[in-house]
Short mmCIF file of C-alpha atoms in Angstrom, two decimals:
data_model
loop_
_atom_site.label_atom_id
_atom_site.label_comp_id
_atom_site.label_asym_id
_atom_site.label_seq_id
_atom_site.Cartn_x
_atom_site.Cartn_y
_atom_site.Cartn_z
CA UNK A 9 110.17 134.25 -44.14
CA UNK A 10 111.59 137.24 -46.30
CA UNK A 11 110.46 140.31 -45.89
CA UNK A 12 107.66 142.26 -47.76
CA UNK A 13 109.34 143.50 -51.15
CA UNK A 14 107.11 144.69 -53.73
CA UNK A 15 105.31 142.40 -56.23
CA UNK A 16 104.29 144.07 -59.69
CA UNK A 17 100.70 143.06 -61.05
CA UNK A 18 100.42 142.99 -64.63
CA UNK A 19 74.65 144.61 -68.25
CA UNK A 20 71.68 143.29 -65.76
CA UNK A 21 69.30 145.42 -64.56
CA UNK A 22 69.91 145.16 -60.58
CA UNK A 23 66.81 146.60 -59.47
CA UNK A 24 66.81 149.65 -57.22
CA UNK A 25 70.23 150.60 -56.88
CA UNK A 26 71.91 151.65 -60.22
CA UNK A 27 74.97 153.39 -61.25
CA UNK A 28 78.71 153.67 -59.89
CA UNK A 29 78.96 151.09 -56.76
CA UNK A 30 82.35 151.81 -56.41
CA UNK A 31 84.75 155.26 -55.82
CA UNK A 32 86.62 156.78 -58.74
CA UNK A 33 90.32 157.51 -57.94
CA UNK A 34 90.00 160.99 -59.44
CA UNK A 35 86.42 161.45 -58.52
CA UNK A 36 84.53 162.45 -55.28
CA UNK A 37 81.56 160.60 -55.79
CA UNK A 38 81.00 157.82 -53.15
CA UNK A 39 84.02 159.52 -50.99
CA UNK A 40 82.61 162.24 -49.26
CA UNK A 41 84.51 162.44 -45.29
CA UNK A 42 87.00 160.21 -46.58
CA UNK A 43 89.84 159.84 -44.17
CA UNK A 44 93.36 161.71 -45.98
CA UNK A 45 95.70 159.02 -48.18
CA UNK A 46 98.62 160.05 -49.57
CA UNK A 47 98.55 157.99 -51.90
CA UNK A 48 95.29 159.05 -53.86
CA UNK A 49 95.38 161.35 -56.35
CA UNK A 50 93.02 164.07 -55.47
CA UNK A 51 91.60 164.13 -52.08
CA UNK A 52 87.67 164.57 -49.95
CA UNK A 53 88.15 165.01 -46.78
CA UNK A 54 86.90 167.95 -45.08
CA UNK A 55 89.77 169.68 -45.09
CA UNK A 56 91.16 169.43 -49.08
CA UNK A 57 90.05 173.10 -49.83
CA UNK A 58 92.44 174.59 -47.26
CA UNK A 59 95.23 171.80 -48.62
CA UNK A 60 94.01 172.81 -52.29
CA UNK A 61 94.36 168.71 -52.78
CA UNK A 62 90.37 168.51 -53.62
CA UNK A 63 89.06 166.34 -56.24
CA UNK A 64 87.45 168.35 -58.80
CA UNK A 65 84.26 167.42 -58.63
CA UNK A 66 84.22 167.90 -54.80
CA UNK A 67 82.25 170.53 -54.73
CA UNK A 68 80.03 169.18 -56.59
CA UNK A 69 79.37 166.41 -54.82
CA UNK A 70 80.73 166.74 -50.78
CA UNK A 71 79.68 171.14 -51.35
CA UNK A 72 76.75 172.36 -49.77
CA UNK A 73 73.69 170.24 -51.05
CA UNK A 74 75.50 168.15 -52.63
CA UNK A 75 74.35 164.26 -52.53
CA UNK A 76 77.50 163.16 -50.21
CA UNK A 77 76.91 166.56 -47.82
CA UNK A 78 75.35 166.47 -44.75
CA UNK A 79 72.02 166.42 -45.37
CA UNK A 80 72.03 166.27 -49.09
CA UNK A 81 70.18 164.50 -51.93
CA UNK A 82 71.06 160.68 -52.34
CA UNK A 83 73.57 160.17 -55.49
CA UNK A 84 72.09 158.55 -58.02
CA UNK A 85 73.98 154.96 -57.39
CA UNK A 86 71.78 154.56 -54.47
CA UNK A 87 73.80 155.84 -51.50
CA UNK A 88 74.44 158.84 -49.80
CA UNK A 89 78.42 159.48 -50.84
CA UNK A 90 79.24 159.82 -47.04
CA UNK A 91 77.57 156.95 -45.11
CA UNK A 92 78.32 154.61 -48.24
CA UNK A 93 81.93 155.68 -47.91
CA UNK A 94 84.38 152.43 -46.94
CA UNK A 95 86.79 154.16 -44.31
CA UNK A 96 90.58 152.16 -44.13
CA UNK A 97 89.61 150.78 -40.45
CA UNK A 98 86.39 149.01 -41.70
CA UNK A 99 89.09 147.71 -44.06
CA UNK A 100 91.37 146.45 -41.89
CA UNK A 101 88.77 145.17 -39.52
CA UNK A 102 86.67 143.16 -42.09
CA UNK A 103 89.30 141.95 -44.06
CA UNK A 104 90.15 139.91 -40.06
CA UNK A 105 86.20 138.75 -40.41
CA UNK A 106 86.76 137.20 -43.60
CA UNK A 107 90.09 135.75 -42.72
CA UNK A 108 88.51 134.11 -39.84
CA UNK A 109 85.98 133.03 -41.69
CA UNK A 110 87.79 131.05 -44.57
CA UNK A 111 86.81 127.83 -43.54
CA UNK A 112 87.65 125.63 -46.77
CA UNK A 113 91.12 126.81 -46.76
CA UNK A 114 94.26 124.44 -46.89
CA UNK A 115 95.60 123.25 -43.39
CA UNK A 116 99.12 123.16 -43.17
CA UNK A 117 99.23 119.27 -44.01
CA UNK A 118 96.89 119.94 -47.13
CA UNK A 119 99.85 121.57 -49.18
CA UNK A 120 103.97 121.36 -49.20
CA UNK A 121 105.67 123.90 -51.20
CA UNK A 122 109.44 123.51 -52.55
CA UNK A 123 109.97 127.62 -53.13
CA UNK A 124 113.73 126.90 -54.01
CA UNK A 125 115.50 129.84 -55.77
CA UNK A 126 114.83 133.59 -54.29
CA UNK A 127 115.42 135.59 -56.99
CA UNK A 128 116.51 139.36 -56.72
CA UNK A 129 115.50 142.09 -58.42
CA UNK A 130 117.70 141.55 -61.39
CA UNK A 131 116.86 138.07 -61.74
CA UNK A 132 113.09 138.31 -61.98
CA UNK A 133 113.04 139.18 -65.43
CA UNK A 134 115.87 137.21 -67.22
CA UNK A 135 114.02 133.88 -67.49
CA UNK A 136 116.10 132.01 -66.03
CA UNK A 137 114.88 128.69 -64.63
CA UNK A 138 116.72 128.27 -61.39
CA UNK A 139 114.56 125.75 -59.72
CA UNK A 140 114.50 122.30 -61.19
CA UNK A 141 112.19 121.06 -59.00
CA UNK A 142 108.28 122.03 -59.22
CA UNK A 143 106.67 124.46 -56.61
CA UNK A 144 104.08 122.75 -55.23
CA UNK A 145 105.90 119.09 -53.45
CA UNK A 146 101.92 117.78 -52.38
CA UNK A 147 98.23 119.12 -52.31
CA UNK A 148 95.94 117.02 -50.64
CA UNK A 149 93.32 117.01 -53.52
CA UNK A 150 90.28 116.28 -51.08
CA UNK A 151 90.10 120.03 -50.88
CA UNK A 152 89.14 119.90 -54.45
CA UNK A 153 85.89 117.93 -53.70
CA UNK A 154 84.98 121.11 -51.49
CA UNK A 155 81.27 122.66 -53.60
CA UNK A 156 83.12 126.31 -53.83
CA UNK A 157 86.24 124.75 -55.22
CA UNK A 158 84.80 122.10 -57.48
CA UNK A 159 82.67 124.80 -59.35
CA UNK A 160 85.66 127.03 -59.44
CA UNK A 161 87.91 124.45 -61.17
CA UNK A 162 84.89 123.73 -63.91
CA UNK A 163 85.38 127.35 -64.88
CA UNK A 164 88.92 127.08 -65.61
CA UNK A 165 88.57 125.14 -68.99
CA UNK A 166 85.97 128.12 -70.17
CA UNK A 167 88.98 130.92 -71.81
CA UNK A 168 90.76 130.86 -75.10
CA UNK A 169 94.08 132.69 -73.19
CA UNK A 170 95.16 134.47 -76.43
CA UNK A 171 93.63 137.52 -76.07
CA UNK A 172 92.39 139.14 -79.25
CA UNK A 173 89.95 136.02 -79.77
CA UNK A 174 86.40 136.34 -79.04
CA UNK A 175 85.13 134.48 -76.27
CA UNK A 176 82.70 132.27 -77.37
CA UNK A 177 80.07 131.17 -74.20
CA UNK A 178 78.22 128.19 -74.24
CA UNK A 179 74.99 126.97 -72.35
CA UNK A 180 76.80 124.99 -70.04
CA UNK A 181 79.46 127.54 -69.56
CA UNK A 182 76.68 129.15 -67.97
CA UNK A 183 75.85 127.36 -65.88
CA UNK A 184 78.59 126.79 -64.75
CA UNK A 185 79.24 130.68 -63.57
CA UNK A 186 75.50 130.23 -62.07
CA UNK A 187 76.98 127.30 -59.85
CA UNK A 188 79.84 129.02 -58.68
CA UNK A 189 78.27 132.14 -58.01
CA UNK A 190 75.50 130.04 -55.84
CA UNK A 191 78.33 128.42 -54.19
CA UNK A 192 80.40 130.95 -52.60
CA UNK A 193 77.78 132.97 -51.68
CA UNK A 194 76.70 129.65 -49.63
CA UNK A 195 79.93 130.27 -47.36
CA UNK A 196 79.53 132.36 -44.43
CA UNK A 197 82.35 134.34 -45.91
CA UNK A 198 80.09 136.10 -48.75
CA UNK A 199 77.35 136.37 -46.59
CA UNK A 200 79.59 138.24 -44.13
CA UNK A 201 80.70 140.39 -47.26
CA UNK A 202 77.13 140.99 -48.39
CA UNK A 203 75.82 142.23 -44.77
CA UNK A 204 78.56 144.97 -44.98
CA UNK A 205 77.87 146.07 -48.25
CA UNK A 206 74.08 146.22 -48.01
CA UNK A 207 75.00 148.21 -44.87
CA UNK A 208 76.54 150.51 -47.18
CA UNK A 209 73.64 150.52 -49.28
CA UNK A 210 75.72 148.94 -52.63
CA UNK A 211 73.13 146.66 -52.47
CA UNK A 212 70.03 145.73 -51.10
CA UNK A 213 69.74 142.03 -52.07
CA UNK A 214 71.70 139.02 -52.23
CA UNK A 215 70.15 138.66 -55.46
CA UNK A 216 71.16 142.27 -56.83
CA UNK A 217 74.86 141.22 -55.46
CA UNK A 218 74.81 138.02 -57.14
CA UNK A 219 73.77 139.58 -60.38
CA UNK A 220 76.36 142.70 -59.72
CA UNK A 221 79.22 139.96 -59.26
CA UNK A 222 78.14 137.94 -62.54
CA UNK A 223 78.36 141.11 -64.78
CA UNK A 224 81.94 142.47 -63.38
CA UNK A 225 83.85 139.14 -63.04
CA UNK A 226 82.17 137.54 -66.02
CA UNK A 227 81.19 139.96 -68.68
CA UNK A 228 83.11 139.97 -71.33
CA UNK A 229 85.15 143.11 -73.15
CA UNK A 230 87.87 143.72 -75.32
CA UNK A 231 91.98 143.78 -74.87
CA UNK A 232 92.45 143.17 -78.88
CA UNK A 233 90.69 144.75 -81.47
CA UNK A 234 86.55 145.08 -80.74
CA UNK A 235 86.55 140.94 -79.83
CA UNK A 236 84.75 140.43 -76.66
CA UNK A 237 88.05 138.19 -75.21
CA UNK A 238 88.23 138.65 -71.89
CA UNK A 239 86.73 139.45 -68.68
CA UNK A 240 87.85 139.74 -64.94
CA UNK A 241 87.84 136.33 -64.02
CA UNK A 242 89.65 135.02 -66.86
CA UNK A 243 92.44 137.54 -66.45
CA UNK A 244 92.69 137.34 -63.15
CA UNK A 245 91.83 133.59 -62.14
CA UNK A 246 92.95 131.59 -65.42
CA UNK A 247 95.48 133.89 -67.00
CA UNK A 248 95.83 135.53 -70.36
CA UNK A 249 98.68 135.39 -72.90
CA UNK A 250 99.16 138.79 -74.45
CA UNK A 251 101.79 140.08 -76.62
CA UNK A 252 104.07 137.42 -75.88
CA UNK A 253 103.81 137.18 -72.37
CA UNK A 254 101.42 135.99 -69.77
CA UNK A 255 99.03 138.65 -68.22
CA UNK A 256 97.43 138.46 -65.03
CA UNK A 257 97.27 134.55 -63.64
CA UNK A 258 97.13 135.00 -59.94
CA UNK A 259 95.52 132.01 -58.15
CA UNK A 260 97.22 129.09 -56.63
CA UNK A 261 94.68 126.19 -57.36
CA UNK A 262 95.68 127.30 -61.79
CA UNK A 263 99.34 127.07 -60.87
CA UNK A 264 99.13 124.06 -59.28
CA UNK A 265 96.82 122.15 -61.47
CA UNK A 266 98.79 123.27 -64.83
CA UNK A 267 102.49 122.19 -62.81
CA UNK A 268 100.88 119.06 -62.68
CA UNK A 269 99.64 118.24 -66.23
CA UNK A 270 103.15 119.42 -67.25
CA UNK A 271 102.75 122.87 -69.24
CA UNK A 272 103.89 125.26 -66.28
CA UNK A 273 107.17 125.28 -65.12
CA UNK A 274 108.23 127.14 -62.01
CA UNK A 275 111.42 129.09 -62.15
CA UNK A 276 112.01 130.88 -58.95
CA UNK A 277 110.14 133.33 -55.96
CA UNK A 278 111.02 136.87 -54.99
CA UNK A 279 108.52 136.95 -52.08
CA UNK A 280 107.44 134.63 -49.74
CA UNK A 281 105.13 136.34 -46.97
CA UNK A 282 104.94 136.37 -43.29
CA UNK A 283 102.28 133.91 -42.76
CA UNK A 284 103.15 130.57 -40.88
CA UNK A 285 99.75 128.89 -42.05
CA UNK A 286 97.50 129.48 -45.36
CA UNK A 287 96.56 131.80 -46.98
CA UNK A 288 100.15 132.69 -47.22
CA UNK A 289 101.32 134.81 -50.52
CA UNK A 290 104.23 134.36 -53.04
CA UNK A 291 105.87 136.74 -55.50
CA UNK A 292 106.51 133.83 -58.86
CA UNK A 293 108.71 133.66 -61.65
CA UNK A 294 107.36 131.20 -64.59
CA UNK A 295 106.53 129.96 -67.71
CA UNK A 296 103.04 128.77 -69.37
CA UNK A 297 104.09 126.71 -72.12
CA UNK A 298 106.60 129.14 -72.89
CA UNK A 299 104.89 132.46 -72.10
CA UNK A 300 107.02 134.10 -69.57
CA UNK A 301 105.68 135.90 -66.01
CA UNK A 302 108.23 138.17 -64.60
CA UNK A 303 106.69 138.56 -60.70
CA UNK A 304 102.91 136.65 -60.69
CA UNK A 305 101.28 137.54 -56.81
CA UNK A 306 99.23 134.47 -56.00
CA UNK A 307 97.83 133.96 -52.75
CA UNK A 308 98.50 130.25 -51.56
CA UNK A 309 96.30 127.63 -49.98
CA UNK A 310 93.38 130.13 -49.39
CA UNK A 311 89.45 128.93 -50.61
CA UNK A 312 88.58 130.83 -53.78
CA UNK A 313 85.64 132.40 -52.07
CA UNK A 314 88.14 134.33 -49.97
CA UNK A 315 89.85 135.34 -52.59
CA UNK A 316 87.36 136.37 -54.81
CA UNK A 317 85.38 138.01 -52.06
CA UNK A 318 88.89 140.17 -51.14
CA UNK A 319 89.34 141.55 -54.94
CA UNK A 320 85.68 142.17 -54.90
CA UNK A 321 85.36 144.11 -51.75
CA UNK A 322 88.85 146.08 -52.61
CA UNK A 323 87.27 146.71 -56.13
CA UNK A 324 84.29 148.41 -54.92
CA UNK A 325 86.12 150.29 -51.97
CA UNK A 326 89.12 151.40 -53.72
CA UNK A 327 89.57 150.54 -57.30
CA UNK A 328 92.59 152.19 -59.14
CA UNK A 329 94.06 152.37 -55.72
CA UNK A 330 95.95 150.07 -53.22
CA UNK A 331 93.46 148.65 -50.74
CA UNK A 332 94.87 148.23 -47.34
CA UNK A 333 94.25 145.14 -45.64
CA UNK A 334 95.05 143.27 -42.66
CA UNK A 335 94.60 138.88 -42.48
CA UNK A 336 96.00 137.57 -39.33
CA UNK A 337 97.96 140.70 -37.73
CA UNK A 338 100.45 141.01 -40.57
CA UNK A 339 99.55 143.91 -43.16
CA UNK A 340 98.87 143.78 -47.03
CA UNK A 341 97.76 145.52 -50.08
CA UNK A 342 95.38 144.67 -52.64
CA UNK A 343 95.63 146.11 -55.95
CA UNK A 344 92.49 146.27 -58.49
CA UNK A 345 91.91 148.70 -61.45
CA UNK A 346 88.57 149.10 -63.75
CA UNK A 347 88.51 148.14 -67.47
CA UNK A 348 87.67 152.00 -68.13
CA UNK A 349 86.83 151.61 -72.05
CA UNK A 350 83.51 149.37 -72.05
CA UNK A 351 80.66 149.20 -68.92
CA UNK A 352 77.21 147.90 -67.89
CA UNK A 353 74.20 148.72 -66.51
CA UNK A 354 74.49 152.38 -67.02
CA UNK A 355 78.19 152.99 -66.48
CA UNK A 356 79.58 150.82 -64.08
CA UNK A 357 82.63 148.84 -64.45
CA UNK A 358 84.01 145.68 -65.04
CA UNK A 359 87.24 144.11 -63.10
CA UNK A 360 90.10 144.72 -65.43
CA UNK A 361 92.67 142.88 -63.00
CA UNK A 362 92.84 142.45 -59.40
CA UNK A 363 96.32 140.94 -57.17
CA UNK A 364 98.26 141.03 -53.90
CA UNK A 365 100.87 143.85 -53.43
CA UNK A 366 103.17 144.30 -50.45
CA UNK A 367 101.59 147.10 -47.66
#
């Protein structure tokens, strides 16, 4: 395996708990007692007023009487800002929970990959196709008879990829984001991600959650013009084609399905992860009927309530920032940002895009 190099990304009323469920890079609100990260821009920890690194609404909101101090008033999203706060060991350790708790995910028999070409870092964006053979060799499509897979698949069909044309949602469209949504939170994966949450008081249902996920993955906002033409899951999950080029497209099952039917060709890899079983991750180089992707992060071979139930846990701990992970003793990164011009329910956010980085 090659070592980790860097891979570039491209309302409902729910009931008691309303507002921001997740913490603003630039914002103290839900981080009071936050342990130090370099790599956030403005800072909550205890000690940020002697560093002059504060946030500048910490006072405001980890200050004496303040909803995240000690003590203080619950913030208006339902939690108190310091015992809702997701510290990078809870991380690390749940992110091992869900792991372990992937059951529909590929054995090692269930897929055979042909990763060819390793591109460098000044072959990634030439578009050259230096692997004449597809990625994926076999899939053992009984995994697609799986309920959380099945319903994911039906979704894929849903998306006009061009962004700057409205979405248009039917009935059975629906329905079929009800199904899926009932399905993986069947799995003893999403369970295991609700408990922690509602321990965090985000939520205090599985029915609030399940309404909470519908709205960010699935509500609809605009990259174009004012059209309502895309959302998180179709960026993310499906893929968009924007200005030329494809945007976002990061899930294995999409690849493999469209390399099959003919209308994505594989060109080359510039990662290929640590992992001796699945999930494992790649860094691609491709083409989607010939929209180019410089360096797509997929995961491979994992269930897509795993990965669904990673960007949505990273999105609500650390969105706009890289959320540390750990699956199977070997480190990673998960990178997630808000779509920061449109919201619901009062102000919070939709997924704008979500992927897999390198630690």
């Amino acid at each position: 395996m090659e070592p980790w190099m860097l891979l570039l990304g491209a309302g409902i009323a729910l009931g008691c708990v309303s507002g921001h469920l997740y913490t603003a890079p630039d914002s103290c609100e839900g981080r009071c007692g936050e342990p130090f990260n370099e790599e956030d821009e403005c800072h909550c920890h205890p000690e940020c007023g002697a560093e002059h690194n504060c946030c500048e609404d910490h006072e405001r909101h980890c200050g004496p009487g303040g909803e995240g101090a000690e003590g203080g008033a619950r913030s208006r999203d339902g939690f108190s800002s310091s015992s809702g706060s997701i510290s990078e060991q809870e991380l690390l350790e749940l992110s091992e929970q869900l792991y372990g708790l992937d059951h529909n995910k590929a054995r090692p028999s269930d897929i055979a990959l042909n990763p060819q070409h390793l591109a460098g870092p000044d072959e990634t964006g030439d578009k050259e196709d230096r692997s004449p053979q597809p990625l994926y060799k076999y899939v053992n499509e009984a995994l697609f008879s799986k309920p959380t897979y099945a319903s994911f698949i039906k979704l894929l069909d849903n998306y006009q990829r061009a962004t700057g044309r409205e979405e248009e949602v039917t009935a059975e469209e629906l329905r079929e984001q009800e199904r899926f949504l009932q399905e993986v939170m069947e799995t003893e994966l999403m369970k295991k991600l609700f408990v922690f949450l509602r321990g965090k008081n985000r939520y205090s249902s599985e029915q609030e959650f399940l309404q909470d996920l519908n709205q960010m993955w699935f509500g609809l906002y605009s990259r174009g013009d004012g059209e309502r033409d895309s959302s998180g899951f179709e960026h993310v999950f499906s893929g968009e084609v924007k200005k030329g080029k494809v945007s976002g497209f990061h899930n294995w099952i999409r690849f493999y399905l469209l390399e099959k039917q003919g209308v994505l060709n594989y060109f080359s890899h510039n990662f290929d992860g640590p992992w001796d079983t699945y999930p494992d991750v790649l860094g691609l180089q491709f083409s989607w009927d010939g929209f180019y992707k410089e360096v797509g992060s997929a995961f491979i071979g994992c269930s897509p309530e795993f990965e669904f139930g990673l960007y949505t846990l990273c999105f609500l701990a650390r969105p706009g920032r890289a959320c540390h992970l750990s699956l199977g003793g070997h480190r990673l990164s998960v990178q997630t940002y808000p779509w920061t011009k449109t919201t619901y329910d009062g102000g919070r956010r939709f997924i704008a895009t979500a992927y897999v980085t390198s630690p």
